[in-house]
Amino acid sequence: AAVGLSEHEARAQGLKFRTKSQKASDWFTARQAAEKIYGFKVLVEENTGHILGAHLLGPHADEVINLFALAMRHGMTAEAVATTMFAYPTGASDIGYML
């Protein structure tokens, strides 16, 4: 599941951003769902802290991507999203670690 810009698109627009990506198959969410494949990549603009793009693979990606889309649509910073308390254990509870 993906929303927003890819790294290539962000670079082409001349944006300065940081990327966080990780294979997360050892996270509780993946183990709980018995999924061997789980990973993410998130792009955050350096100057504003806005999320430019999110790319998810694994359990609950189809739901969690909607939360990234909502945050992006309403201009939330990565810090604001990361410090939001989501129910645990859910796919959404991993968002803070992705940022």
PDB file of C-alpha atoms in Angstrom:
ATOM      1  CA  ALA A   1       0.000   0.000   0.000  1.00  0.00           C
ATOM      2  CA  ALA A   2       1.284   3.472  -0.762  1.00  0.00           C
ATOM      3  CA  VAL A   3       0.261   7.097  -0.491  1.00  0.00           C
ATOM      4  CA  GLY A   4       2.037  10.282  -1.518  1.00  0.00           C
ATOM      5  CA  LEU A   5       5.399  10.612  -3.197  1.00  0.00           C
ATOM      6  CA  SER A   6       8.078   8.042  -3.919  1.00  0.00           C
ATOM      7  CA  GLU A   7      11.736   8.910  -3.285  1.00  0.00           C
ATOM      8  CA  HIS A   8      12.219   9.435  -7.010  1.00  0.00           C
ATOM      9  CA  GLU A   9       9.252  11.825  -7.225  1.00  0.00           C
ATOM     10  CA  ALA A  10      10.358  13.796  -4.156  1.00  0.00           C
ATOM     11  CA  ARG A  11      13.890  14.191  -5.555  1.00  0.00           C
ATOM     12  CA  ALA A  12      12.508  15.242  -8.946  1.00  0.00           C
ATOM     13  CA  GLN A  13      10.582  18.016  -7.178  1.00  0.00           C
ATOM     14  CA  GLY A  14      13.755  19.179  -5.441  1.00  0.00           C
ATOM     15  CA  LEU A  15      12.428  18.431  -1.966  1.00  0.00           C
ATOM     16  CA  LYS A  16      14.760  17.872   0.980  1.00  0.00           C
ATOM     17  CA  PHE A  17      13.577  14.917   2.991  1.00  0.00           C
ATOM     18  CA  ARG A  18      14.650  12.074   5.224  1.00  0.00           C
ATOM     19  CA  THR A  19      13.694   8.499   4.582  1.00  0.00           C
ATOM     20  CA  LYS A  20      13.110   5.825   7.174  1.00  0.00           C
ATOM     21  CA  SER A  21      12.752   2.275   5.942  1.00  0.00           C
ATOM     22  CA  GLN A  22      13.000  -1.022   7.690  1.00  0.00           C
ATOM     23  CA  LYS A  23      12.171  -4.672   7.371  1.00  0.00           C
ATOM     24  CA  ALA A  24       9.911  -5.213  10.382  1.00  0.00           C
ATOM     25  CA  SER A  25       9.006  -8.889  10.222  1.00  0.00           C
ATOM     26  CA  ASP A  26      10.197  -9.305  13.819  1.00  0.00           C
ATOM     27  CA  TRP A  27       7.734  -6.695  15.142  1.00  0.00           C
ATOM     28  CA  PHE A  28       4.867  -7.970  17.277  1.00  0.00           C
ATOM     29  CA  THR A  29       2.258  -6.966  14.685  1.00  0.00           C
ATOM     30  CA  ALA A  30       3.856  -9.235  12.091  1.00  0.00           C
ATOM     31  CA  ARG A  31       4.417 -12.107  14.507  1.00  0.00           C
ATOM     32  CA  GLN A  32       0.851 -11.859  15.819  1.00  0.00           C
ATOM     33  CA  ALA A  33      -0.497 -12.127  12.262  1.00  0.00           C
ATOM     34  CA  ALA A  34       2.025 -14.895  11.452  1.00  0.00           C
ATOM     35  CA  GLU A  35       3.351 -12.786   8.572  1.00  0.00           C
ATOM     36  CA  LYS A  36       6.920 -13.253   7.441  1.00  0.00           C
ATOM     37  CA  ILE A  37       6.913 -10.156   5.238  1.00  0.00           C
ATOM     38  CA  TYR A  38       6.501  -6.735   6.853  1.00  0.00           C
ATOM     39  CA  GLY A  39       8.286  -3.532   6.030  1.00  0.00           C
ATOM     40  CA  PHE A  40       7.869   0.160   5.398  1.00  0.00           C
ATOM     41  CA  LYS A  41       9.372   3.298   3.933  1.00  0.00           C
ATOM     42  CA  VAL A  42       8.283   6.776   5.001  1.00  0.00           C
ATOM     43  CA  LEU A  43       9.478  10.104   3.571  1.00  0.00           C
ATOM     44  CA  VAL A  44       9.381  13.217   5.769  1.00  0.00           C
ATOM     45  CA  GLU A  45      10.204  16.708   4.525  1.00  0.00           C
ATOM     46  CA  GLU A  46      13.162  18.131   6.450  1.00  0.00           C
ATOM     47  CA  ASN A  47      12.056  21.754   6.841  1.00  0.00           C
ATOM     48  CA  THR A  48       8.387  21.219   7.668  1.00  0.00           C
ATOM     49  CA  GLY A  49       8.230  17.737   9.184  1.00  0.00           C
ATOM     50  CA  HIS A  50       5.336  16.902   6.860  1.00  0.00           C
ATOM     51  CA  ILE A  51       4.952  13.344   5.638  1.00  0.00           C
ATOM     52  CA  LEU A  52       5.573  13.263   1.892  1.00  0.00           C
ATOM     53  CA  GLY A  53       4.936   9.582   1.297  1.00  0.00           C
ATOM     54  CA  ALA A  54       4.404   6.247   2.996  1.00  0.00           C
ATOM     55  CA  HIS A  55       4.883   2.779   1.540  1.00  0.00           C
ATOM     56  CA  LEU A  56       3.820  -0.271   3.546  1.00  0.00           C
ATOM     57  CA  LEU A  57       3.992  -4.003   2.978  1.00  0.00           C
ATOM     58  CA  GLY A  58       2.552  -6.559   5.341  1.00  0.00           C
ATOM     59  CA  PRO A  59      -0.269  -7.071   7.820  1.00  0.00           C
ATOM     60  CA  HIS A  60      -2.793  -4.247   8.154  1.00  0.00           C
ATOM     61  CA  ALA A  61      -1.081  -2.184   5.430  1.00  0.00           C
ATOM     62  CA  ASP A  62      -4.447  -1.591   3.781  1.00  0.00           C
ATOM     63  CA  GLU A  63      -5.772   0.035   6.955  1.00  0.00           C
ATOM     64  CA  VAL A  64      -2.650   1.777   8.255  1.00  0.00           C
ATOM     65  CA  ILE A  65      -2.036   3.520   4.936  1.00  0.00           C
ATOM     66  CA  ASN A  66      -5.365   5.310   5.417  1.00  0.00           C
ATOM     67  CA  LEU A  67      -4.043   6.896   8.616  1.00  0.00           C
ATOM     68  CA  PHE A  68      -0.993   8.171   6.750  1.00  0.00           C
ATOM     69  CA  ALA A  69      -3.289   9.551   4.032  1.00  0.00           C
ATOM     70  CA  LEU A  70      -5.437  11.312   6.628  1.00  0.00           C
ATOM     71  CA  ALA A  71      -2.389  12.828   8.331  1.00  0.00           C
ATOM     72  CA  MET A  72      -0.984  14.012   5.011  1.00  0.00           C
ATOM     73  CA  ARG A  73      -4.310  15.464   3.867  1.00  0.00           C
ATOM     74  CA  HIS A  74      -4.616  17.511   7.047  1.00  0.00           C
ATOM     75  CA  GLY A  75      -0.993  18.673   7.176  1.00  0.00           C
ATOM     76  CA  MET A  76      -0.027  16.863  10.370  1.00  0.00           C
ATOM     77  CA  THR A  77       3.680  16.708  11.087  1.00  0.00           C
ATOM     78  CA  ALA A  78       5.460  13.405  11.520  1.00  0.00           C
ATOM     79  CA  GLU A  79       6.015  14.304  15.171  1.00  0.00           C
ATOM     80  CA  ALA A  80       2.298  14.903  15.735  1.00  0.00           C
ATOM     81  CA  VAL A  81       1.449  11.546  14.186  1.00  0.00           C
ATOM     82  CA  ALA A  82       4.265   9.713  15.991  1.00  0.00           C
ATOM     83  CA  THR A  83       3.142  10.984  19.384  1.00  0.00           C
ATOM     84  CA  THR A  84      -0.497  10.029  18.833  1.00  0.00           C
ATOM     85  CA  MET A  85      -1.514   7.134  21.052  1.00  0.00           C
ATOM     86  CA  PHE A  86      -3.133   4.376  19.020  1.00  0.00           C
ATOM     87  CA  ALA A  87      -4.718   1.246  20.475  1.00  0.00           C
ATOM     88  CA  TYR A  88      -2.237  -1.561  21.091  1.00  0.00           C
ATOM     89  CA  PRO A  89      -1.692  -4.081  19.660  1.00  0.00           C
ATOM     90  CA  THR A  90      -2.953  -2.878  16.296  1.00  0.00           C
ATOM     91  CA  GLY A  91      -1.313  -2.078  13.001  1.00  0.00           C
ATOM     92  CA  ALA A  92      -1.758   1.611  13.791  1.00  0.00           C
ATOM     93  CA  SER A  93       0.317   1.257  16.950  1.00  0.00           C
ATOM     94  CA  ASP A  94       3.379   0.715  14.741  1.00  0.00           C
ATOM     95  CA  ILE A  95       3.117   4.147  13.105  1.00  0.00           C
ATOM     96  CA  GLY A  96       5.182   5.893  15.769  1.00  0.00           C
ATOM     97  CA  TYR A  97       8.070   3.513  15.114  1.00  0.00           C
ATOM     98  CA  MET A  98       7.821   4.128  11.375  1.00  0.00           C
ATOM     99  CA  LEU A  99       8.397   7.841  11.842  1.00  0.00           C
TER     100      LEU A  99
END
